[in-house]
């Protein structure tokens, strides 16, 4: 089945800047969702950027419905995938399958910068993450993804 091409009425409405996104620190670091059902009306996933200072981390968790793709732009990181540590440097990418427990740490001496994308969306946003470690900010809100997580 072929889908007819869609036309864009306002291309600017499909673009978002990380500097305009709300920083989220609930799980550690500075996570900024730029593209999501809330921001651009997409329906297949969401993505954004992550900044981690030296020694900062994103707490251990997994996604029961989504695969995650992470690309390192700057900095040196270590990601633990089901207990196995993988070192990431600028230009590295890692695929995190559905259900794989993972934790990300800035193992370097400078700020790390990553780009991430998760898909498909969870049925509801609150089902998108299962935390397996105490959160950095337990009272903090989840990122406003909408649609699914």
mmCIF file of N, CA and C in Angstrom:
data_model
loop_
_atom_site.group_PDB
_atom_site.id
_atom_site.type_symbol
_atom_site.label_atom_id
_atom_site.label_comp_id
_atom_site.label_asym_id
_atom_site.label_seq_id
_atom_site.Cartn_x
_atom_site.Cartn_y
_atom_site.Cartn_z
ATOM 1 N N UNK A 1 0.849 -1.169 0.000
ATOM 2 C CA UNK A 1 0.000 0.000 0.000
ATOM 3 C C UNK A 1 0.898 1.237 0.000
ATOM 4 N N UNK A 2 0.639 2.144 -0.889
ATOM 5 C CA UNK A 2 1.408 3.373 -0.996
ATOM 6 C C UNK A 2 0.616 4.524 -0.405
ATOM 7 N N UNK A 3 1.298 5.344 0.382
ATOM 8 C CA UNK A 3 0.658 6.508 0.978
ATOM 9 C C UNK A 3 0.941 7.727 0.112
ATOM 10 N N UNK A 4 -0.078 8.517 -0.126
ATOM 11 C CA UNK A 4 0.098 9.735 -0.923
ATOM 12 C C UNK A 4 0.998 10.708 -0.182
ATOM 13 N N UNK A 5 1.838 11.445 -0.890
ATOM 14 C CA UNK A 5 2.707 12.431 -0.225
ATOM 15 C C UNK A 5 1.878 13.482 0.503
ATOM 16 N N UNK A 6 2.400 13.903 1.641
ATOM 17 C CA UNK A 6 1.748 14.970 2.386
ATOM 18 C C UNK A 6 2.405 16.287 2.014
ATOM 19 N N UNK A 7 1.682 17.360 2.222
ATOM 20 C CA UNK A 7 2.222 18.687 1.936
ATOM 21 C C UNK A 7 2.301 19.484 3.229
ATOM 22 N N UNK A 8 3.324 20.283 3.341
ATOM 23 C CA UNK A 8 3.564 21.075 4.535
ATOM 24 C C UNK A 8 3.047 22.479 4.322
ATOM 25 N N UNK A 9 2.177 22.928 5.240
ATOM 26 C CA UNK A 9 1.663 24.293 5.156
ATOM 27 C C UNK A 9 2.609 25.284 5.809
ATOM 28 N N UNK A 10 3.266 24.857 6.901
ATOM 29 C CA UNK A 10 4.159 25.747 7.646
ATOM 30 C C UNK A 10 5.386 24.949 8.080
ATOM 31 N N UNK A 11 6.417 24.926 7.239
ATOM 32 C CA UNK A 11 7.616 24.136 7.525
ATOM 33 C C UNK A 11 8.273 24.530 8.837
ATOM 34 N N UNK A 12 8.214 25.795 9.211
ATOM 35 C CA UNK A 12 8.833 26.245 10.457
ATOM 36 C C UNK A 12 8.211 25.568 11.676
ATOM 37 N N UNK A 13 6.950 25.136 11.580
ATOM 38 C CA UNK A 13 6.283 24.498 12.717
ATOM 39 C C UNK A 13 6.817 23.082 12.959
ATOM 40 N N UNK A 14 7.628 22.565 12.054
ATOM 41 C CA UNK A 14 8.175 21.217 12.188
ATOM 42 C C UNK A 14 9.602 21.225 12.730
ATOM 43 N N UNK A 15 10.096 22.379 13.116
ATOM 44 C CA UNK A 15 11.469 22.537 13.579
ATOM 45 C C UNK A 15 11.478 23.066 15.013
ATOM 46 N N UNK A 16 12.408 22.546 15.822
ATOM 47 C CA UNK A 16 12.551 23.015 17.202
ATOM 48 C C UNK A 16 14.030 23.122 17.543
ATOM 49 N N UNK A 17 14.365 24.073 18.388
ATOM 50 C CA UNK A 17 15.738 24.280 18.838
ATOM 51 C C UNK A 17 15.901 23.756 20.259
ATOM 52 N N UNK A 18 17.038 23.123 20.539
ATOM 53 C CA UNK A 18 17.311 22.645 21.895
ATOM 54 C C UNK A 18 17.327 23.797 22.880
ATOM 55 N N UNK A 19 17.737 24.980 22.435
ATOM 56 C CA UNK A 19 17.787 26.124 23.349
ATOM 57 C C UNK A 19 16.393 26.571 23.776
ATOM 58 N N UNK A 20 15.368 26.203 23.008
ATOM 59 C CA UNK A 20 13.995 26.548 23.364
ATOM 60 C C UNK A 20 13.287 25.443 24.153
ATOM 61 N N UNK A 21 13.891 24.257 24.205
ATOM 62 C CA UNK A 21 13.274 23.123 24.904
ATOM 63 C C UNK A 21 13.484 23.251 26.412
ATOM 64 N N UNK A 22 12.547 22.738 27.168
ATOM 65 C CA UNK A 22 12.623 22.790 28.625
ATOM 66 C C UNK A 22 13.598 21.725 29.121
ATOM 67 N N UNK A 23 14.634 22.119 29.868
ATOM 68 C CA UNK A 23 15.573 21.120 30.422
ATOM 69 C C UNK A 23 14.861 20.217 31.433
ATOM 70 N N UNK A 24 15.136 18.922 31.371
ATOM 71 C CA UNK A 24 14.572 17.981 32.322
ATOM 72 C C UNK A 24 15.737 17.281 33.018
ATOM 73 N N UNK A 25 15.746 17.303 34.345
ATOM 74 C CA UNK A 25 16.851 16.730 35.129
ATOM 75 C C UNK A 25 16.392 15.598 36.050
ATOM 76 N N UNK A 26 15.189 15.107 35.852
ATOM 77 C CA UNK A 26 14.629 14.075 36.727
ATOM 78 C C UNK A 26 15.534 12.850 36.829
ATOM 79 N N UNK A 27 16.072 12.393 35.718
ATOM 80 C CA UNK A 27 16.920 11.196 35.689
ATOM 81 C C UNK A 27 18.404 11.529 35.616
ATOM 82 N N UNK A 28 18.737 12.830 35.714
ATOM 83 C CA UNK A 28 20.132 13.252 35.659
ATOM 84 C C UNK A 28 20.453 13.946 34.353
ATOM 85 N N UNK A 29 21.514 14.744 34.380
ATOM 86 C CA UNK A 29 21.912 15.481 33.191
ATOM 87 C C UNK A 29 20.876 16.524 32.813
ATOM 88 N N UNK A 30 20.950 16.949 31.584
ATOM 89 C CA UNK A 30 20.055 17.968 31.029
ATOM 90 C C UNK A 30 19.472 17.374 29.757
ATOM 91 N N UNK A 31 18.262 16.816 29.868
ATOM 92 C CA UNK A 31 17.585 16.173 28.737
ATOM 93 C C UNK A 31 16.587 17.165 28.170
ATOM 94 N N UNK A 32 16.667 17.378 26.852
ATOM 95 C CA UNK A 32 15.753 18.322 26.188
ATOM 96 C C UNK A 32 15.067 17.639 25.004
ATOM 97 N N UNK A 33 13.769 17.426 25.134
ATOM 98 C CA UNK A 33 12.979 16.834 24.051
ATOM 99 C C UNK A 33 12.666 17.941 23.053
ATOM 100 N N UNK A 34 13.088 17.754 21.822
ATOM 101 C CA UNK A 34 12.845 18.763 20.792
ATOM 102 C C UNK A 34 11.725 18.353 19.834
ATOM 103 N N UNK A 35 11.724 17.110 19.418
ATOM 104 C CA UNK A 35 10.715 16.621 18.472
ATOM 105 C C UNK A 35 9.867 15.552 19.149
ATOM 106 N N UNK A 36 8.558 15.807 19.222
ATOM 107 C CA UNK A 36 7.655 14.881 19.906
ATOM 108 C C UNK A 36 6.224 15.141 19.441
ATOM 109 N N UNK A 37 5.278 14.297 19.876
ATOM 110 C CA UNK A 37 3.881 14.592 19.565
ATOM 111 C C UNK A 37 3.452 15.967 20.070
ATOM 112 N N UNK A 38 3.992 16.408 21.219
ATOM 113 C CA UNK A 38 3.635 17.713 21.779
ATOM 114 C C UNK A 38 4.223 18.857 20.951
ATOM 115 N N UNK A 39 5.488 18.725 20.532
ATOM 116 C CA UNK A 39 6.160 19.854 19.887
ATOM 117 C C UNK A 39 5.882 19.975 18.395
ATOM 118 N N UNK A 40 5.816 18.844 17.684
ATOM 119 C CA UNK A 40 5.640 18.920 16.228
ATOM 120 C C UNK A 40 4.527 18.018 15.698
ATOM 121 N N UNK A 41 3.851 17.293 16.596
ATOM 122 C CA UNK A 41 2.738 16.459 16.175
ATOM 123 C C UNK A 41 3.128 15.132 15.551
ATOM 124 N N UNK A 42 4.357 14.683 15.736
ATOM 125 C CA UNK A 42 4.774 13.397 15.162
ATOM 126 C C UNK A 42 4.075 12.255 15.908
ATOM 127 N N UNK A 43 4.019 11.105 15.272
ATOM 128 C CA UNK A 43 3.313 9.992 15.878
ATOM 129 C C UNK A 43 4.113 8.720 16.017
ATOM 130 N N UNK A 44 5.377 8.715 15.588
ATOM 131 C CA UNK A 44 6.133 7.464 15.600
ATOM 132 C C UNK A 44 7.212 7.381 16.670
ATOM 133 N N UNK A 45 7.525 8.488 17.335
ATOM 134 C CA UNK A 45 8.578 8.469 18.339
ATOM 135 C C UNK A 45 8.865 9.878 18.814
ATOM 136 N N UNK A 46 9.998 10.035 19.514
ATOM 137 C CA UNK A 46 10.412 11.365 19.944
ATOM 138 C C UNK A 46 11.928 11.397 20.055
ATOM 139 N N UNK A 47 12.481 12.606 20.066
ATOM 140 C CA UNK A 47 13.930 12.739 20.164
ATOM 141 C C UNK A 47 14.324 14.084 20.703
ATOM 142 N N UNK A 48 15.629 14.228 20.901
ATOM 143 C CA UNK A 48 16.149 15.478 21.414
ATOM 144 C C UNK A 48 17.628 15.379 21.688
ATOM 145 N N UNK A 49 18.070 16.164 22.666
ATOM 146 C CA UNK A 49 19.488 16.216 23.001
ATOM 147 C C UNK A 49 19.667 15.998 24.499
ATOM 148 N N UNK A 50 20.868 15.571 24.851
ATOM 149 C CA UNK A 50 21.250 15.343 26.235
ATOM 150 C C UNK A 50 22.610 15.976 26.456
ATOM 151 N N UNK A 51 22.740 16.705 27.558
ATOM 152 C CA UNK A 51 24.016 17.282 27.969
ATOM 153 C C UNK A 51 24.350 16.707 29.345
ATOM 154 N N UNK A 52 25.586 16.207 29.499
ATOM 155 C CA UNK A 52 26.043 15.677 30.778
ATOM 156 C C UNK A 52 27.380 16.307 31.119
ATOM 157 N N UNK A 53 27.472 16.917 32.308
ATOM 158 C CA UNK A 53 28.744 17.446 32.774
ATOM 159 C C UNK A 53 29.634 16.309 33.244
ATOM 160 N N UNK A 54 30.916 16.564 33.437
ATOM 161 C CA UNK A 54 31.827 15.527 33.917
ATOM 162 C C UNK A 54 31.289 14.872 35.189
ATOM 163 N N UNK A 55 31.235 13.547 35.190
ATOM 164 C CA UNK A 55 30.736 12.803 36.340
ATOM 165 C C UNK A 55 29.225 12.675 36.418
ATOM 166 N N UNK A 56 28.488 13.463 35.652
ATOM 167 C CA UNK A 56 27.018 13.356 35.666
ATOM 168 C C UNK A 56 26.591 12.066 34.968
ATOM 169 N N UNK A 57 25.371 11.652 35.266
ATOM 170 C CA UNK A 57 24.857 10.409 34.703
ATOM 171 C C UNK A 57 23.352 10.504 34.500
ATOM 172 N N UNK A 58 22.842 9.584 33.691
ATOM 173 C CA UNK A 58 21.407 9.363 33.553
ATOM 174 C C UNK A 58 21.141 8.045 34.260
ATOM 175 N N UNK A 59 20.210 8.052 35.214
ATOM 176 C CA UNK A 59 19.953 6.875 36.037
ATOM 177 C C UNK A 59 19.535 5.667 35.206
ATOM 178 N N UNK A 60 19.790 4.509 35.771
ATOM 179 C CA UNK A 60 19.501 3.232 35.108
ATOM 180 C C UNK A 60 17.984 3.076 34.927
ATOM 181 N N UNK A 61 17.612 2.655 33.727
ATOM 182 C CA UNK A 61 16.198 2.465 33.401
ATOM 183 C C UNK A 61 16.100 1.626 32.125
ATOM 184 N N UNK A 62 14.877 1.284 31.758
ATOM 185 C CA UNK A 62 14.646 0.638 30.463
ATOM 186 C C UNK A 62 13.333 1.139 29.883
ATOM 187 N N UNK A 63 13.174 0.884 28.587
ATOM 188 C CA UNK A 63 11.973 1.298 27.852
ATOM 189 C C UNK A 63 11.235 0.031 27.414
ATOM 190 N N UNK A 64 10.052 -0.240 27.974
ATOM 191 C CA UNK A 64 9.339 -1.468 27.630
ATOM 192 C C UNK A 64 8.709 -1.473 26.235
ATOM 193 N N UNK A 65 8.610 -0.312 25.597
ATOM 194 C CA UNK A 65 7.968 -0.239 24.286
ATOM 195 C C UNK A 65 8.863 0.341 23.190
ATOM 196 N N UNK A 66 9.948 0.998 23.555
ATOM 197 C CA UNK A 66 10.722 1.774 22.585
ATOM 198 C C UNK A 66 12.166 1.305 22.458
ATOM 199 N N UNK A 67 12.663 1.375 21.231
ATOM 200 C CA UNK A 67 14.092 1.259 20.978
ATOM 201 C C UNK A 67 14.668 2.657 21.136
ATOM 202 N N UNK A 68 15.937 2.736 21.536
ATOM 203 C CA UNK A 68 16.584 4.041 21.640
ATOM 204 C C UNK A 68 17.840 4.052 20.780
ATOM 205 N N UNK A 69 18.038 5.160 20.100
ATOM 206 C CA UNK A 69 19.232 5.395 19.296
ATOM 207 C C UNK A 69 19.930 6.607 19.908
ATOM 208 N N UNK A 70 21.218 6.488 20.222
ATOM 209 C CA UNK A 70 21.960 7.559 20.856
ATOM 210 C C UNK A 70 23.231 7.801 20.055
ATOM 211 N N UNK A 71 23.489 9.069 19.716
ATOM 212 C CA UNK A 71 24.684 9.448 18.956
ATOM 213 C C UNK A 71 25.445 10.497 19.753
ATOM 214 N N UNK A 72 26.744 10.253 19.964
ATOM 215 C CA UNK A 72 27.583 11.171 20.738
ATOM 216 C C UNK A 72 28.156 12.243 19.819
ATOM 217 N N UNK A 73 27.872 13.488 20.124
ATOM 218 C CA UNK A 73 28.389 14.629 19.371
ATOM 219 C C UNK A 73 29.698 15.114 19.980
ATOM 220 N N UNK A 74 29.747 15.185 21.327
ATOM 221 C CA UNK A 74 30.950 15.663 22.024
ATOM 222 C C UNK A 74 31.059 14.956 23.370
ATOM 223 N N UNK A 75 32.288 14.792 23.838
ATOM 224 C CA UNK A 75 32.524 14.198 25.147
ATOM 225 C C UNK A 75 32.785 12.710 25.086
ATOM 226 N N UNK A 76 33.132 12.170 26.250
ATOM 227 C CA UNK A 76 33.411 10.744 26.395
ATOM 228 C C UNK A 76 32.427 10.150 27.389
ATOM 229 N N UNK A 77 31.730 9.128 26.969
ATOM 230 C CA UNK A 77 30.683 8.523 27.782
ATOM 231 C C UNK A 77 30.914 7.035 27.956
ATOM 232 N N UNK A 78 30.325 6.507 29.012
ATOM 233 C CA UNK A 78 30.243 5.063 29.188
ATOM 234 C C UNK A 78 28.776 4.727 29.362
ATOM 235 N N UNK A 79 28.316 3.768 28.564
ATOM 236 C CA UNK A 79 26.949 3.297 28.722
ATOM 237 C C UNK A 79 27.019 1.851 29.196
ATOM 238 N N UNK A 80 26.211 1.555 30.192
ATOM 239 C CA UNK A 80 26.119 0.186 30.691
ATOM 240 C C UNK A 80 24.825 -0.392 30.165
ATOM 241 N N UNK A 81 24.940 -1.478 29.397
ATOM 242 C CA UNK A 81 23.799 -2.164 28.796
ATOM 243 C C UNK A 81 23.700 -3.549 29.417
ATOM 244 N N UNK A 82 22.672 -3.782 30.214
ATOM 245 C CA UNK A 82 22.516 -5.062 30.921
ATOM 246 C C UNK A 82 23.815 -5.483 31.593
ATOM 247 N N UNK A 83 24.478 -4.530 32.268
ATOM 248 C CA UNK A 83 25.684 -4.820 33.026
ATOM 249 C C UNK A 83 26.981 -4.773 32.248
ATOM 250 N N UNK A 84 26.929 -4.584 30.939
ATOM 251 C CA UNK A 84 28.133 -4.537 30.113
ATOM 252 C C UNK A 84 28.446 -3.085 29.749
ATOM 253 N N UNK A 85 29.683 -2.662 30.015
ATOM 254 C CA UNK A 85 30.084 -1.275 29.773
ATOM 255 C C UNK A 85 30.647 -1.120 28.363
ATOM 256 N N UNK A 86 30.150 -0.080 27.673
ATOM 257 C CA UNK A 86 30.627 0.268 26.334
ATOM 258 C C UNK A 86 31.086 1.722 26.373
ATOM 259 N N UNK A 87 32.289 1.990 25.902
ATOM 260 C CA UNK A 87 32.828 3.351 25.871
ATOM 261 C C UNK A 87 32.389 4.013 24.574
ATOM 262 N N UNK A 88 31.934 5.262 24.679
ATOM 263 C CA UNK A 88 31.462 6.025 23.528
ATOM 264 C C UNK A 88 32.265 7.316 23.422
ATOM 265 N N UNK A 89 32.680 7.647 22.219
ATOM 266 C CA UNK A 89 33.430 8.877 21.946
ATOM 267 C C UNK A 89 32.700 9.642 20.849
ATOM 268 N N UNK A 90 33.087 10.896 20.586
ATOM 269 C CA UNK A 90 32.405 11.657 19.536
ATOM 270 C C UNK A 90 32.368 10.874 18.212
ATOM 271 N N UNK A 91 31.191 10.842 17.619
ATOM 272 C CA UNK A 91 30.988 10.093 16.381
ATOM 273 C C UNK A 91 30.454 8.697 16.610
ATOM 274 N N UNK A 92 30.449 8.234 17.871
ATOM 275 C CA UNK A 92 29.924 6.906 18.201
ATOM 276 C C UNK A 92 28.404 6.950 18.292
ATOM 277 N N UNK A 93 27.793 5.844 17.917
ATOM 278 C CA UNK A 93 26.352 5.671 18.084
ATOM 279 C C UNK A 93 26.114 4.339 18.767
ATOM 280 N N UNK A 94 25.026 4.261 19.500
ATOM 281 C CA UNK A 94 24.669 3.005 20.147
ATOM 282 C C UNK A 94 23.165 2.790 19.996
ATOM 283 N N UNK A 95 22.798 1.535 19.805
ATOM 284 C CA UNK A 95 21.401 1.117 19.702
ATOM 285 C C UNK A 95 21.040 0.410 21.003
ATOM 286 N N UNK A 96 19.939 0.822 21.624
ATOM 287 C CA UNK A 96 19.470 0.228 22.875
ATOM 288 C C UNK A 96 18.133 -0.455 22.576
ATOM 289 N N UNK A 97 18.132 -1.796 22.507
ATOM 290 C CA UNK A 97 16.892 -2.511 22.189
ATOM 291 C C UNK A 97 15.821 -2.348 23.258
ATOM 292 N N UNK A 98 14.592 -2.613 22.893
ATOM 293 C CA UNK A 98 13.464 -2.584 23.817
ATOM 294 C C UNK A 98 13.774 -3.489 25.009
ATOM 295 N N UNK A 99 13.525 -2.972 26.210
ATOM 296 C CA UNK A 99 13.665 -3.766 27.419
ATOM 297 C C UNK A 99 15.069 -3.894 27.982
ATOM 298 N N UNK A 100 16.077 -3.309 27.327
ATOM 299 C CA UNK A 100 17.450 -3.427 27.830
ATOM 300 C C UNK A 100 17.717 -2.343 28.869
ATOM 301 N N UNK A 101 18.099 -2.780 30.066
ATOM 302 C CA UNK A 101 18.436 -1.882 31.165
ATOM 303 C C UNK A 101 19.709 -1.123 30.786
ATOM 304 N N UNK A 102 19.690 0.217 30.950
ATOM 305 C CA UNK A 102 20.865 1.007 30.576
ATOM 306 C C UNK A 102 21.055 2.212 31.482
ATOM 307 N N UNK A 103 22.328 2.636 31.575
ATOM 308 C CA UNK A 103 22.738 3.777 32.406
ATOM 309 C C UNK A 103 23.870 4.466 31.671
ATOM 310 N N UNK A 104 23.850 5.783 31.619
ATOM 311 C CA UNK A 104 24.839 6.558 30.872
ATOM 312 C C UNK A 104 25.603 7.465 31.829
ATOM 313 N N UNK A 105 26.947 7.488 31.710
ATOM 314 C CA UNK A 105 27.799 8.296 32.579
ATOM 315 C C UNK A 105 28.786 9.079 31.723
ATOM 316 N N UNK A 106 28.985 10.356 32.065
ATOM 317 C CA UNK A 106 30.052 11.140 31.439
ATOM 318 C C UNK A 106 31.353 10.719 32.115
ATOM 319 N N UNK A 107 32.191 9.999 31.376
ATOM 320 C CA UNK A 107 33.448 9.472 31.904
ATOM 321 C C UNK A 107 34.623 10.382 31.575
ATOM 322 N N UNK A 108 34.354 11.524 30.970
ATOM 323 C CA UNK A 108 35.417 12.426 30.552
ATOM 324 C C UNK A 108 35.542 13.644 31.446
ATOM 325 N N UNK A 109 36.307 14.614 30.954
ATOM 326 C CA UNK A 109 36.584 15.831 31.721
ATOM 327 C C UNK A 109 35.889 17.057 31.148
ATOM 328 N N UNK A 110 35.105 16.868 30.097
ATOM 329 C CA UNK A 110 34.373 17.997 29.508
ATOM 330 C C UNK A 110 32.913 17.620 29.333
ATOM 331 N N UNK A 111 32.084 18.617 29.076
ATOM 332 C CA UNK A 111 30.655 18.363 28.887
ATOM 333 C C UNK A 111 30.452 17.429 27.696
ATOM 334 N N UNK A 112 29.550 16.471 27.873
ATOM 335 C CA UNK A 112 29.170 15.569 26.787
ATOM 336 C C UNK A 112 27.855 16.057 26.182
ATOM 337 N N UNK A 113 27.702 15.811 24.902
ATOM 338 C CA UNK A 113 26.505 16.219 24.161
ATOM 339 C C UNK A 113 26.099 15.033 23.292
ATOM 340 N N UNK A 114 24.858 14.612 23.413
ATOM 341 C CA UNK A 114 24.322 13.479 22.647
ATOM 342 C C UNK A 114 23.014 13.877 21.977
ATOM 343 N N UNK A 115 22.686 13.165 20.934
ATOM 344 C CA UNK A 115 21.396 13.269 20.264
ATOM 345 C C UNK A 115 20.722 11.903 20.418
ATOM 346 N N UNK A 116 19.432 11.897 20.756
ATOM 347 C CA UNK A 116 18.731 10.623 20.941
ATOM 348 C C UNK A 116 17.400 10.608 20.212
ATOM 349 N N UNK A 117 16.935 9.392 19.933
ATOM 350 C CA UNK A 117 15.615 9.184 19.329
ATOM 351 C C UNK A 117 15.065 7.874 19.884
ATOM 352 N N UNK A 118 13.798 7.880 20.279
ATOM 353 C CA UNK A 118 13.125 6.675 20.738
ATOM 354 C C UNK A 118 11.884 6.430 19.900
ATOM 355 N N UNK A 119 11.680 5.160 19.544
ATOM 356 C CA UNK A 119 10.466 4.786 18.828
ATOM 357 C C UNK A 119 10.279 3.272 18.944
ATOM 358 N N UNK A 120 9.066 2.781 18.812
ATOM 359 C CA UNK A 120 7.813 3.520 18.735
ATOM 360 C C UNK A 120 7.449 4.112 20.092
ATOM 361 N N UNK A 121 6.415 4.913 20.086
ATOM 362 C CA UNK A 121 5.924 5.506 21.325
ATOM 363 C C UNK A 121 5.257 4.450 22.198
ATOM 364 N N UNK A 122 5.345 4.632 23.505
ATOM 365 C CA UNK A 122 4.602 3.794 24.445
ATOM 366 C C UNK A 122 3.115 4.137 24.314
ATOM 367 N N UNK A 123 2.224 3.239 24.728
ATOM 368 C CA UNK A 123 0.782 3.526 24.634
ATOM 369 C C UNK A 123 0.371 4.795 25.381
ATOM 370 N N UNK A 124 1.049 5.068 26.510
ATOM 371 C CA UNK A 124 0.819 6.286 27.283
ATOM 372 C C UNK A 124 2.171 6.765 27.789
ATOM 373 N N UNK A 125 2.368 8.069 27.916
ATOM 374 C CA UNK A 125 3.678 8.598 28.329
ATOM 375 C C UNK A 125 4.233 7.992 29.617
ATOM 376 N N UNK A 126 3.382 7.758 30.619
ATOM 377 C CA UNK A 126 3.885 7.242 31.892
ATOM 378 C C UNK A 126 4.389 5.798 31.802
ATOM 379 N N UNK A 127 4.131 5.124 30.680
ATOM 380 C CA UNK A 127 4.602 3.757 30.481
ATOM 381 C C UNK A 127 5.938 3.703 29.733
ATOM 382 N N UNK A 128 6.455 4.856 29.370
ATOM 383 C CA UNK A 128 7.651 4.902 28.529
ATOM 384 C C UNK A 128 8.944 4.521 29.207
ATOM 385 N N UNK A 129 9.083 4.797 30.499
ATOM 386 C CA UNK A 129 10.316 4.505 31.237
ATOM 387 C C UNK A 129 9.993 3.655 32.459
ATOM 388 N N UNK A 130 10.851 2.685 32.735
ATOM 389 C CA UNK A 130 10.796 1.953 33.993
ATOM 390 C C UNK A 130 12.138 2.199 34.666
ATOM 391 N N UNK A 131 12.107 2.912 35.778
ATOM 392 C CA UNK A 131 13.332 3.266 36.481
ATOM 393 C C UNK A 131 13.774 2.107 37.362
ATOM 394 N N UNK A 132 15.084 1.794 37.316
ATOM 395 C CA UNK A 132 15.631 0.694 38.103
ATOM 396 C C UNK A 132 16.729 1.189 39.054
ATOM 397 N N UNK A 133 16.783 2.498 39.244
ATOM 398 C CA UNK A 133 17.729 3.127 40.149
ATOM 399 C C UNK A 133 17.039 4.367 40.715
ATOM 400 N N UNK A 134 17.431 4.781 41.910
ATOM 401 C CA UNK A 134 16.842 5.983 42.495
ATOM 402 C C UNK A 134 17.079 7.177 41.580
ATOM 403 N N UNK A 135 16.044 7.967 41.349
ATOM 404 C CA UNK A 135 16.127 9.123 40.471
ATOM 405 C C UNK A 135 16.925 10.251 41.097
ATOM 406 N N UNK A 136 17.544 11.076 40.266
ATOM 407 C CA UNK A 136 18.279 12.249 40.722
ATOM 408 C C UNK A 136 17.312 13.253 41.352
ATOM 409 N N UNK A 137 16.146 13.443 40.716
ATOM 410 C CA UNK A 137 15.132 14.371 41.210
ATOM 411 C C UNK A 137 13.775 13.656 41.211
ATOM 412 N N UNK A 138 13.513 12.832 42.242
ATOM 413 C CA UNK A 138 12.265 12.044 42.256
ATOM 414 C C UNK A 138 10.995 12.855 42.137
ATOM 415 N N UNK A 139 11.030 14.114 42.586
ATOM 416 C CA UNK A 139 9.830 14.951 42.518
ATOM 417 C C UNK A 139 9.692 15.649 41.170
ATOM 418 N N UNK A 140 10.704 15.547 40.334
ATOM 419 C CA UNK A 140 10.674 16.220 39.035
ATOM 420 C C UNK A 140 9.663 15.613 38.085
ATOM 421 N N UNK A 141 9.210 16.428 37.159
ATOM 422 C CA UNK A 141 8.254 15.977 36.142
ATOM 423 C C UNK A 141 8.985 15.197 35.061
ATOM 424 N N UNK A 142 8.265 14.314 34.406
ATOM 425 C CA UNK A 142 8.812 13.641 33.228
ATOM 426 C C UNK A 142 8.836 14.640 32.081
ATOM 427 N N UNK A 143 9.702 14.411 31.086
ATOM 428 C CA UNK A 143 9.675 15.287 29.909
ATOM 429 C C UNK A 143 8.282 15.283 29.269
ATOM 430 N N UNK A 144 7.852 16.416 28.768
ATOM 431 C CA UNK A 144 6.529 16.529 28.142
ATOM 432 C C UNK A 144 6.598 16.017 26.712
ATOM 433 N N UNK A 145 6.416 14.712 26.582
ATOM 434 C CA UNK A 145 6.495 14.067 25.262
ATOM 435 C C UNK A 145 5.125 14.043 24.606
ATOM 436 N N UNK A 146 4.122 13.594 25.350
ATOM 437 C CA UNK A 146 2.765 13.503 24.825
ATOM 438 C C UNK A 146 2.585 12.310 23.916
ATOM 439 N N UNK A 147 1.361 12.037 23.554
ATOM 440 C CA UNK A 147 1.054 10.934 22.650
ATOM 441 C C UNK A 147 1.381 9.594 23.266
ATOM 442 N N UNK A 148 2.622 9.299 23.331
ATOM 443 C CA UNK A 148 3.158 8.107 23.980
ATOM 444 C C UNK A 148 4.438 8.591 24.620
ATOM 445 N N UNK A 149 5.305 7.731 24.963
ATOM 446 C CA UNK A 149 6.572 8.175 25.563
ATOM 447 C C UNK A 149 7.656 7.786 24.648
#
